[in-house]
Every structure is written in C-alpha cells, then in structure tokens.
PDB file of N, CA and C in Angstrom:
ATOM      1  N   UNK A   1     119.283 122.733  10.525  1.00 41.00           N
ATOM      2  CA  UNK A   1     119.310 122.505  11.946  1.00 41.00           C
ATOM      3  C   UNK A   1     118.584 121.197  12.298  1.00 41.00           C
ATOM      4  N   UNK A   2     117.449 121.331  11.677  1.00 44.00           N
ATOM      5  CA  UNK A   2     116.582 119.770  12.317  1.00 44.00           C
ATOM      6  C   UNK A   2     115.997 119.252  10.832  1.00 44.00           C
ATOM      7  N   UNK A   3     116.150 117.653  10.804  1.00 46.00           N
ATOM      8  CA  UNK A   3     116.134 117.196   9.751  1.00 46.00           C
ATOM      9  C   UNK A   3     114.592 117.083   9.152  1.00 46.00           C
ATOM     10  N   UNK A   4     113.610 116.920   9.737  1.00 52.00           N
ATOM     11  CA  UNK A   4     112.286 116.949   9.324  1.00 52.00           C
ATOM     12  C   UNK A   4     111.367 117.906  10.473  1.00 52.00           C
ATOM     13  N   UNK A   5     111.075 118.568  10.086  1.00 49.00           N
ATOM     14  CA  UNK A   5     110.293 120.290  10.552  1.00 49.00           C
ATOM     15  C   UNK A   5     108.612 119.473  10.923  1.00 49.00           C
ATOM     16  N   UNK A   6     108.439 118.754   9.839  1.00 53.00           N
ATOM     17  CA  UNK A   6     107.032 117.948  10.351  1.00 53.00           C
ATOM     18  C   UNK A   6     106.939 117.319  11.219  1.00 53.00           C
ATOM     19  N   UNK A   7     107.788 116.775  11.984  1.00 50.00           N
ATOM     20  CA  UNK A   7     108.360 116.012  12.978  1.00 50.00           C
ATOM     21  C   UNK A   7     108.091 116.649  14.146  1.00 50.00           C
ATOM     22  N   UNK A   8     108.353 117.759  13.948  1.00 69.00           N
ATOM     23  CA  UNK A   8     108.373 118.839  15.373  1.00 69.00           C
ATOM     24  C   UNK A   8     106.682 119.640  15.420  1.00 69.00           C
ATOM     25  N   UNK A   9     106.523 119.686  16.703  1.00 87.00           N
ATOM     26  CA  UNK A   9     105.571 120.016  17.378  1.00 87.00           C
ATOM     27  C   UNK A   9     105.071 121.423  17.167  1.00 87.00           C
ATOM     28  N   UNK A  10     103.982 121.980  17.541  1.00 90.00           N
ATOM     29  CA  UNK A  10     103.854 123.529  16.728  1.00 90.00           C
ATOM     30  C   UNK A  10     104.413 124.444  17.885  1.00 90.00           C
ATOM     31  N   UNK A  11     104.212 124.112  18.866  1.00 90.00           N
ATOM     32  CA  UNK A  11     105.235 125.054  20.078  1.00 90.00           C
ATOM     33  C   UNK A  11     106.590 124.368  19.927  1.00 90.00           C
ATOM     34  N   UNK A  12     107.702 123.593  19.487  1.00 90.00           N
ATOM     35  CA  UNK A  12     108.740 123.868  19.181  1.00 90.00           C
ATOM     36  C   UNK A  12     109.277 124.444  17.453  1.00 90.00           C
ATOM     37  N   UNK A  13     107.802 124.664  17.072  1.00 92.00           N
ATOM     38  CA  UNK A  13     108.143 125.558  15.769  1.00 92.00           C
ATOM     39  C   UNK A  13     107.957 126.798  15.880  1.00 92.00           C
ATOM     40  N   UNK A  14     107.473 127.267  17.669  1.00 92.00           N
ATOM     41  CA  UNK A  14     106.802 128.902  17.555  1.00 92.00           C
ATOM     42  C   UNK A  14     108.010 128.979  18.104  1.00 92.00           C
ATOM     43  N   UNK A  15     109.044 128.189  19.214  1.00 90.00           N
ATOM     44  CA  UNK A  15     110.095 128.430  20.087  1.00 90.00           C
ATOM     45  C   UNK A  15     111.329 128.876  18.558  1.00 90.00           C
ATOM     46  N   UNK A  16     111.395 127.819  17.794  1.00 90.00           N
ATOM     47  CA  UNK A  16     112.274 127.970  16.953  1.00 90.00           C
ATOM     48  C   UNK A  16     112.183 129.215  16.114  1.00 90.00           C
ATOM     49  N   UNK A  17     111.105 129.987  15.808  1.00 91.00           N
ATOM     50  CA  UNK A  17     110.260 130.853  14.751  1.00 91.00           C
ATOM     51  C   UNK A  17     111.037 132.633  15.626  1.00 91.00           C
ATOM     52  N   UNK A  18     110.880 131.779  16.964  1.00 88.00           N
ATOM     53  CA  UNK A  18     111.229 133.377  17.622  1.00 88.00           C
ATOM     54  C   UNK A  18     113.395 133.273  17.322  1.00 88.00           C
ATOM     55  N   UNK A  19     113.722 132.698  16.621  1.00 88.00           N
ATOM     56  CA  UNK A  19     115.309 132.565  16.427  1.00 88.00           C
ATOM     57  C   UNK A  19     115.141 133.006  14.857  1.00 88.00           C
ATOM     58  N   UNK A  20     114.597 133.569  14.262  1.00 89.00           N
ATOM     59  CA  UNK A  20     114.331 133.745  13.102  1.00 89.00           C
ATOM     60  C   UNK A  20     114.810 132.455  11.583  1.00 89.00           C
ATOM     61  N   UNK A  21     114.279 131.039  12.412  1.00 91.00           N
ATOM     62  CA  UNK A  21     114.529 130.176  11.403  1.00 91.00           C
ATOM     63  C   UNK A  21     113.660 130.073  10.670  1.00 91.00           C
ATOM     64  N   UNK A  22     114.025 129.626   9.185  1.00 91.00           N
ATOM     65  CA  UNK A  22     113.436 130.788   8.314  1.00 91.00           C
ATOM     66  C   UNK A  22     112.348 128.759   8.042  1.00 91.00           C
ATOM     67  N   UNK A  23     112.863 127.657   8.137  1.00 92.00           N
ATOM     68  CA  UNK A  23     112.116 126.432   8.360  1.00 92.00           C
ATOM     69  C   UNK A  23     111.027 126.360   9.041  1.00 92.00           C
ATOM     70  N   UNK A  24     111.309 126.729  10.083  1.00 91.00           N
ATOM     71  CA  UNK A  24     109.880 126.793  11.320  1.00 91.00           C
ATOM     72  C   UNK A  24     109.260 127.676  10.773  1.00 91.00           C
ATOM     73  N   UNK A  25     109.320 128.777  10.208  1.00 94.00           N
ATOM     74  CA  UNK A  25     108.261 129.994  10.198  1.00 94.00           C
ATOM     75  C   UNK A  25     107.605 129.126   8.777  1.00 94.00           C
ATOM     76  N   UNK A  26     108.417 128.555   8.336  1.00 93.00           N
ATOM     77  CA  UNK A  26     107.792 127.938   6.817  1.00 93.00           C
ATOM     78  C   UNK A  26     106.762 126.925   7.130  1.00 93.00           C
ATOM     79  N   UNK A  27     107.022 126.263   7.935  1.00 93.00           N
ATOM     80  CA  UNK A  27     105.823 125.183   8.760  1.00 93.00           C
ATOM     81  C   UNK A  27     105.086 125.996   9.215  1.00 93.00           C
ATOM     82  N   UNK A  28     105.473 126.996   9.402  1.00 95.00           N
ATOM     83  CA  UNK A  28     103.952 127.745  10.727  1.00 95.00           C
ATOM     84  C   UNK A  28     102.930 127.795   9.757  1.00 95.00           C
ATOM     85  N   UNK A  29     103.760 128.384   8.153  1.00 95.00           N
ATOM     86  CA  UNK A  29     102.607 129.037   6.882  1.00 95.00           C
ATOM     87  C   UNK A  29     102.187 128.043   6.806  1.00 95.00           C
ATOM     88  N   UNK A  30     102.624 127.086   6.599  1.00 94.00           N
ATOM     89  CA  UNK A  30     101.998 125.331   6.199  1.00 94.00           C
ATOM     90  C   UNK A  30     100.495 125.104   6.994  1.00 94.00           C
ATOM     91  N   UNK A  31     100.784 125.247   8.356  1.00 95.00           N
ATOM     92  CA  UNK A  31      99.824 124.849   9.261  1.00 95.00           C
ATOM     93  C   UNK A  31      98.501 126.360   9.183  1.00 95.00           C
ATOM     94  N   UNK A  32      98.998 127.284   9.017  1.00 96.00           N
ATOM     95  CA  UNK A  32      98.387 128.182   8.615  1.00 96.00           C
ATOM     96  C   UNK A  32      97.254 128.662   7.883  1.00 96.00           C
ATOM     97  N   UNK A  33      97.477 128.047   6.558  1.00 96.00           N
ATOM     98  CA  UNK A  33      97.129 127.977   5.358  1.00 96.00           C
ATOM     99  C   UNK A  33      96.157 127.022   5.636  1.00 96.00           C
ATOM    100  N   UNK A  34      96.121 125.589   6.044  1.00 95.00           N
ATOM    101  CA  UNK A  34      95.278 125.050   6.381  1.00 95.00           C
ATOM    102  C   UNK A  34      94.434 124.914   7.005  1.00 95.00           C
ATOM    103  N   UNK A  35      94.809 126.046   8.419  1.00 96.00           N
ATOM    104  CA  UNK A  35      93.566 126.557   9.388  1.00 96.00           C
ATOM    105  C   UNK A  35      92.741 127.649   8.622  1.00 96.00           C
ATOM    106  N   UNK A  36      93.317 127.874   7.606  1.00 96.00           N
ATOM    107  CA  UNK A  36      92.488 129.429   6.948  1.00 96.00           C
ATOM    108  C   UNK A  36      91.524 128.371   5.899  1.00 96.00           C
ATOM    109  N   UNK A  37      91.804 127.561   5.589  1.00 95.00           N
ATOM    110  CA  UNK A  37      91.578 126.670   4.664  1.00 95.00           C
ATOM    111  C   UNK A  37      89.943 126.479   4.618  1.00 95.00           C
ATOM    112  N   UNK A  38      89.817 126.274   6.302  1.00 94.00           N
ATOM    113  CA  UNK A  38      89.403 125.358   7.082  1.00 94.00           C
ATOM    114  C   UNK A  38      88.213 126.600   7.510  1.00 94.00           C
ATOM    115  N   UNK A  39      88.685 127.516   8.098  1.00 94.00           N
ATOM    116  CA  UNK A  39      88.142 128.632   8.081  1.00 94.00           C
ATOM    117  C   UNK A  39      87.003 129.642   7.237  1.00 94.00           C
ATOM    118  N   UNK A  40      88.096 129.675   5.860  1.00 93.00           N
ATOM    119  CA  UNK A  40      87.366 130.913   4.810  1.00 93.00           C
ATOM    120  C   UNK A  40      86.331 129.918   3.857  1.00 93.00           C
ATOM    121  N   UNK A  41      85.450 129.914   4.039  1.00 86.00           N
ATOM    122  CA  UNK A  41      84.305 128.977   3.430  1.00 86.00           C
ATOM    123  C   UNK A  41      84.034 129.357   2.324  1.00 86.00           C
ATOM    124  N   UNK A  42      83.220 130.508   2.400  1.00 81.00           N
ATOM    125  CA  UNK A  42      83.141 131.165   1.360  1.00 81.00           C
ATOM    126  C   UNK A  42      83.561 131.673  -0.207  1.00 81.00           C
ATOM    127  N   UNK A  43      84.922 131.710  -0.092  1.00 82.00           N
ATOM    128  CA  UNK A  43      86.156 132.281  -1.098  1.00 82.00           C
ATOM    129  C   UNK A  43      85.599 133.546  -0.975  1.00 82.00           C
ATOM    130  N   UNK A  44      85.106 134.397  -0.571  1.00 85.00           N
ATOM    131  CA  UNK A  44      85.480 135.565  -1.019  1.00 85.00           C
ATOM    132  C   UNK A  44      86.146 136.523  -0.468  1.00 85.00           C
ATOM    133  N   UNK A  45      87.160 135.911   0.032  1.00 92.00           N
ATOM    134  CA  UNK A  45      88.665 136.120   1.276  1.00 92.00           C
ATOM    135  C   UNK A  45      89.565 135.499   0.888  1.00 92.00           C
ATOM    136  N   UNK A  46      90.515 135.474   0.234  1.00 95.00           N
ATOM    137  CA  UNK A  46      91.410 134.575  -0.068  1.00 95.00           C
ATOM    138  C   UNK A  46      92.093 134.388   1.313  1.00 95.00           C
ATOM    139  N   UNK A  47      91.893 133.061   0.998  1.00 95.00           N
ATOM    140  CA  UNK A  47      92.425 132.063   2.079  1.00 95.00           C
ATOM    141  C   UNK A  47      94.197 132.176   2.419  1.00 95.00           C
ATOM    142  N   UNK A  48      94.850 132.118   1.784  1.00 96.00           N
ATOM    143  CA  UNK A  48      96.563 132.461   1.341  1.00 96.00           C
ATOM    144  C   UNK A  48      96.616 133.628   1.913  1.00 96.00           C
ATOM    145  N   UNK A  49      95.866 134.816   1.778  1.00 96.00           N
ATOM    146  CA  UNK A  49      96.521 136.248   2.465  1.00 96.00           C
ATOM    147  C   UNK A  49      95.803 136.420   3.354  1.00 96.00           C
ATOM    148  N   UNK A  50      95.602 135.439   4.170  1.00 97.00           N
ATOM    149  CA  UNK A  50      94.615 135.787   5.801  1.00 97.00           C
ATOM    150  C   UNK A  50      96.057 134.789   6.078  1.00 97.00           C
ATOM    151  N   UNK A  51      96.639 133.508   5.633  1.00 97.00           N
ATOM    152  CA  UNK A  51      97.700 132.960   6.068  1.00 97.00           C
ATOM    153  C   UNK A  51      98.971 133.637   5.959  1.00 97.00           C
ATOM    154  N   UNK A  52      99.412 134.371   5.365  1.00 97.00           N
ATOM    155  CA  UNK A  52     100.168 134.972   5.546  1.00 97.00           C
ATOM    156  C   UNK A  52     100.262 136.352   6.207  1.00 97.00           C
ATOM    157  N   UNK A  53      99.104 137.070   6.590  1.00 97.00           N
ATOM    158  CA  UNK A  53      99.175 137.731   7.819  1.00 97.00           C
ATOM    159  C   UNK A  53      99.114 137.136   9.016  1.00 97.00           C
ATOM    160  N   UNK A  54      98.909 136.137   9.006  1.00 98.00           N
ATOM    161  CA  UNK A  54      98.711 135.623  10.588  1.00 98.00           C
ATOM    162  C   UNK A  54     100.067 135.034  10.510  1.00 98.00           C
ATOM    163  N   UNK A  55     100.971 134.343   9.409  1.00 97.00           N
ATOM    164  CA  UNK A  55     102.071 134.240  10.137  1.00 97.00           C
ATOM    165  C   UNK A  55     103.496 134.840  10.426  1.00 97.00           C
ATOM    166  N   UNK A  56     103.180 135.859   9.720  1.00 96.00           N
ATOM    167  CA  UNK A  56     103.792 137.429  10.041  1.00 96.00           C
ATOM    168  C   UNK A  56     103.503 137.833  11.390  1.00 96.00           C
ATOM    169  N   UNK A  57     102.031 138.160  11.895  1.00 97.00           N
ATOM    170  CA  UNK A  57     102.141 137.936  13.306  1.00 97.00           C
ATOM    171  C   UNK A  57     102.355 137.005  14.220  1.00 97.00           C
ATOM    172  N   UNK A  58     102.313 135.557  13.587  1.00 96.00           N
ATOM    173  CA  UNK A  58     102.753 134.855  14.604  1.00 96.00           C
ATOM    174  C   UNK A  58     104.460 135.242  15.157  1.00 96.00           C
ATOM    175  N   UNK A  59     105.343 135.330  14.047  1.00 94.00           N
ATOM    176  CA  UNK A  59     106.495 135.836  13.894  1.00 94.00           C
ATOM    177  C   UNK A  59     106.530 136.797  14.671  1.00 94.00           C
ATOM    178  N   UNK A  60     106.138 138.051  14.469  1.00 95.00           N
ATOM    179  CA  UNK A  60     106.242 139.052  15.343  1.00 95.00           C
ATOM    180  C   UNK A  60     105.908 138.829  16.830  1.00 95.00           C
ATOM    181  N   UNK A  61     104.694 137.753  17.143  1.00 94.00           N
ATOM    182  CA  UNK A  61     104.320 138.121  18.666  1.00 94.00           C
ATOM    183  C   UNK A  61     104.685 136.469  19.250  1.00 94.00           C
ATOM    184  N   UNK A  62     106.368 135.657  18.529  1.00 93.00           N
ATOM    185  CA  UNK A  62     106.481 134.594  19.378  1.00 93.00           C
ATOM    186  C   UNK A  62     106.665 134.611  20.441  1.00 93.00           C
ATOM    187  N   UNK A  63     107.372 135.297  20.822  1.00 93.00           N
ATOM    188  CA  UNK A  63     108.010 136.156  22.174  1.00 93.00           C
ATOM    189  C   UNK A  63     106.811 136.021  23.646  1.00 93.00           C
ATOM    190  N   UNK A  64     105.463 136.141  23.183  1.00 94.00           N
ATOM    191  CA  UNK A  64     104.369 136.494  23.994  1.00 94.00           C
ATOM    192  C   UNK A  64     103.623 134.890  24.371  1.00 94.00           C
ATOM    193  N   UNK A  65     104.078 134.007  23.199  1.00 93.00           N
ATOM    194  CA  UNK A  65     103.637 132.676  23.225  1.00 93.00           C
ATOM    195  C   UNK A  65     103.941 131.777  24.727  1.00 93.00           C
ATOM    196  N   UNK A  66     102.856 131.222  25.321  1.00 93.00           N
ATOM    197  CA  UNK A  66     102.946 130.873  26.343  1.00 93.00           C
ATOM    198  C   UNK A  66     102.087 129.228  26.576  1.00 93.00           C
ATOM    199  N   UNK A  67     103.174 128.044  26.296  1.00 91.00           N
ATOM    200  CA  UNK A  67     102.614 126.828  26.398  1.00 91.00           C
ATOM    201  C   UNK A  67     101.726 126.396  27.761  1.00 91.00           C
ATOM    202  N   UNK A  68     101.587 126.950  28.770  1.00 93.00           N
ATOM    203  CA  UNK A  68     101.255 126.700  29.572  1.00 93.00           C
ATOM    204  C   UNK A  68      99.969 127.367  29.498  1.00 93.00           C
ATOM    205  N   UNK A  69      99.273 128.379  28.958  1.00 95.00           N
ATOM    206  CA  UNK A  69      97.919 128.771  29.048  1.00 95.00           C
ATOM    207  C   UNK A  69      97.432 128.197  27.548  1.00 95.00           C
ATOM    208  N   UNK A  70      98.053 127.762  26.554  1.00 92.00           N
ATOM    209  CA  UNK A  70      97.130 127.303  25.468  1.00 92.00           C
ATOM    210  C   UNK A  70      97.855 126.238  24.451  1.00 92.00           C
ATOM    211  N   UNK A  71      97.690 125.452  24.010  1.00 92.00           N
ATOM    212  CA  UNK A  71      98.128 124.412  23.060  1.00 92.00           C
ATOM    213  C   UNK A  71      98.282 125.100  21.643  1.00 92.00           C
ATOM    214  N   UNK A  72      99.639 125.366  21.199  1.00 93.00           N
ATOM    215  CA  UNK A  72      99.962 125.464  19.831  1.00 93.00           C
ATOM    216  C   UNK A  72      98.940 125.965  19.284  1.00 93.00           C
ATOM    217  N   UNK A  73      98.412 124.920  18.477  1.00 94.00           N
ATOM    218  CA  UNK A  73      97.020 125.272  17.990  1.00 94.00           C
ATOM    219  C   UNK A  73      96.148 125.895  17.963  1.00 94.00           C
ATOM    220  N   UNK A  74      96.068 126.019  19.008  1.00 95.00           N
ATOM    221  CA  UNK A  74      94.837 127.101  19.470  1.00 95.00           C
ATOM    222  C   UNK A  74      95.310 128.427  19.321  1.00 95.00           C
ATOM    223  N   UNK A  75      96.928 128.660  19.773  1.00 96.00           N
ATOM    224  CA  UNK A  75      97.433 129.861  19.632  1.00 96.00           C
ATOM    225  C   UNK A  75      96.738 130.434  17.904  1.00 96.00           C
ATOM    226  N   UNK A  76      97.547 129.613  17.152  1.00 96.00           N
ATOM    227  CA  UNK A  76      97.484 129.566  15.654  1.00 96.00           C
ATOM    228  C   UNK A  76      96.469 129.478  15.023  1.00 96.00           C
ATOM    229  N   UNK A  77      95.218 128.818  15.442  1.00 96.00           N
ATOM    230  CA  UNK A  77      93.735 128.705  15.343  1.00 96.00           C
ATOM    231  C   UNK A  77      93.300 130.342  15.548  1.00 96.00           C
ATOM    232  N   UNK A  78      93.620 130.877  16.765  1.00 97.00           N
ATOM    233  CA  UNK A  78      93.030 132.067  17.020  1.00 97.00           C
ATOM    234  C   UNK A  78      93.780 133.221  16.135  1.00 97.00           C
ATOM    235  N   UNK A  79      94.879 133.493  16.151  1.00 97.00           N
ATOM    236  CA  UNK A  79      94.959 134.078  15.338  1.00 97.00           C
ATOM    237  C   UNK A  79      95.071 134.474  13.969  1.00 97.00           C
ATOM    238  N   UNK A  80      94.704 132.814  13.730  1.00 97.00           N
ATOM    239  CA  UNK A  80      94.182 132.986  11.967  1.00 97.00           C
ATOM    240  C   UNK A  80      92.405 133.721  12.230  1.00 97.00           C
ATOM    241  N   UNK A  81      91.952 132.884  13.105  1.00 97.00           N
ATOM    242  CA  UNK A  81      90.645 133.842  12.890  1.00 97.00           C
ATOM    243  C   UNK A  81      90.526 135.151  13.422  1.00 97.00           C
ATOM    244  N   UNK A  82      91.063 135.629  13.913  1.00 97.00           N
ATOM    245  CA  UNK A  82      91.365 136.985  14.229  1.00 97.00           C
ATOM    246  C   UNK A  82      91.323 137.909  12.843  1.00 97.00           C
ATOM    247  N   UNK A  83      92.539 136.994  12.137  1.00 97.00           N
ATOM    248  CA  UNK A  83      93.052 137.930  10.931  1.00 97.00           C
ATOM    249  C   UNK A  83      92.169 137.783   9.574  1.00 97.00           C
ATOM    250  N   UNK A  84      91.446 136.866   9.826  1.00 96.00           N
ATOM    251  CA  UNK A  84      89.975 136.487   8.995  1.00 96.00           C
ATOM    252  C   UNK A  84      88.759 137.530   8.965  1.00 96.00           C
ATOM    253  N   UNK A  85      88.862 137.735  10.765  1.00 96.00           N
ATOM    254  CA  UNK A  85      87.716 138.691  11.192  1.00 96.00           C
ATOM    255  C   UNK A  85      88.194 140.110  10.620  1.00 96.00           C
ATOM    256  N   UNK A  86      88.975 140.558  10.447  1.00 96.00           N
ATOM    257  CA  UNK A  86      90.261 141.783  10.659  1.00 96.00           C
ATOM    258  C   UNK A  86      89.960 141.810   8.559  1.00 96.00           C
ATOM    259  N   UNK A  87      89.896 140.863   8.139  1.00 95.00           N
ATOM    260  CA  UNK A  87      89.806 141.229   6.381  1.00 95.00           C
ATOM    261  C   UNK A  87      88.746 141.394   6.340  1.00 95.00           C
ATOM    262  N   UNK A  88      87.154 140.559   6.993  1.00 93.00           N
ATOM    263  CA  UNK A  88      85.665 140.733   6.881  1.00 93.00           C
ATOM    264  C   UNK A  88      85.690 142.384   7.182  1.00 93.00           C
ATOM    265  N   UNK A  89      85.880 142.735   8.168  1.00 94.00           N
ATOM    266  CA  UNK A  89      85.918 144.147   8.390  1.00 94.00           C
ATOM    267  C   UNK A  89      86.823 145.003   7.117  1.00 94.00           C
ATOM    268  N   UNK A  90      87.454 145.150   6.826  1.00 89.00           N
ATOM    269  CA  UNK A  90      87.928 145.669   5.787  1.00 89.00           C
ATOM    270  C   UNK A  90      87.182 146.020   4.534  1.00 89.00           C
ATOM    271  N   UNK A  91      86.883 144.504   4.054  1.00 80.00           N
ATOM    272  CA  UNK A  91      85.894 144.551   3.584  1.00 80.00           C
ATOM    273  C   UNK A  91      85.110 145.707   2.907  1.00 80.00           C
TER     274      UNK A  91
END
C-alpha cells in the first residue's frame, strides 16, 4: 500500500493498524521495542515481551486512539509503560 512505512507518522500508522495492515502494526513493534528499550533498564524484564504486549494492545484499542488529546507517542509511550508496570507486578 505505502512505499516506505518510516515515512509515515505514528498516528497514520495507529489509523492504518486499525485496517489490520499487517506493515503499520510492524512499525508500531519497531517503535515499541525501542520505547521498552528505553524503558526496561534493568534486564530483568525482557524488553521484547513488554513490546509485544503493548503492541497487541495497541492493535486491539486503535479504535479508542484520539489525535486530538495526545501525540502518537505518548499514546505508545504510555502504554508501553503501563505494560512494563503490569510485568513488575507479576513479577
């Protein structure tokens, strides 16, 4: 559909993500992975499966995504640490 995915913005990768393109959701993990990155200091959380729950829920809750109360990022910021906080507890 679109020739470079890096190109595109993270709210037209959450818009695209809710059409189940399977590209955008692949960028979301991209950007993901690197907020967890960024995040899990420690290692004793793997960093990779806090990113891939969060972009399973991002997937699931694009629908709810709303550019006008928060910037991409932040969406994706928060709910990587959400799902960070959510494994500490597990724990």
């Amino acid at each position: 559909m679109y020739n470079d995915y890096k190109l595109k913005g993270i709210e037209d990768l959450i818009k695209l993500s809710k059409n189940n393109d399977g590209e955008a959701i692949a960028q979301i993990l991209y950007y993901c992975n690197d907020i967890a990155k960024r995040i899990v200091k420690d290692g004793t959380i793997d960093y990779e499966d806090i990113a891939q729950r969060a972009t399973i829920c991002i997937y699931e809750k694009a629908e709810t995504y709303d550019p006008r109360k928060s910037a991409g990022i932040t969406w994706l910021t928060t709910i990587v640490r959400n799902k960070y906080r959510d494994a500490l507890r597990r724990k």
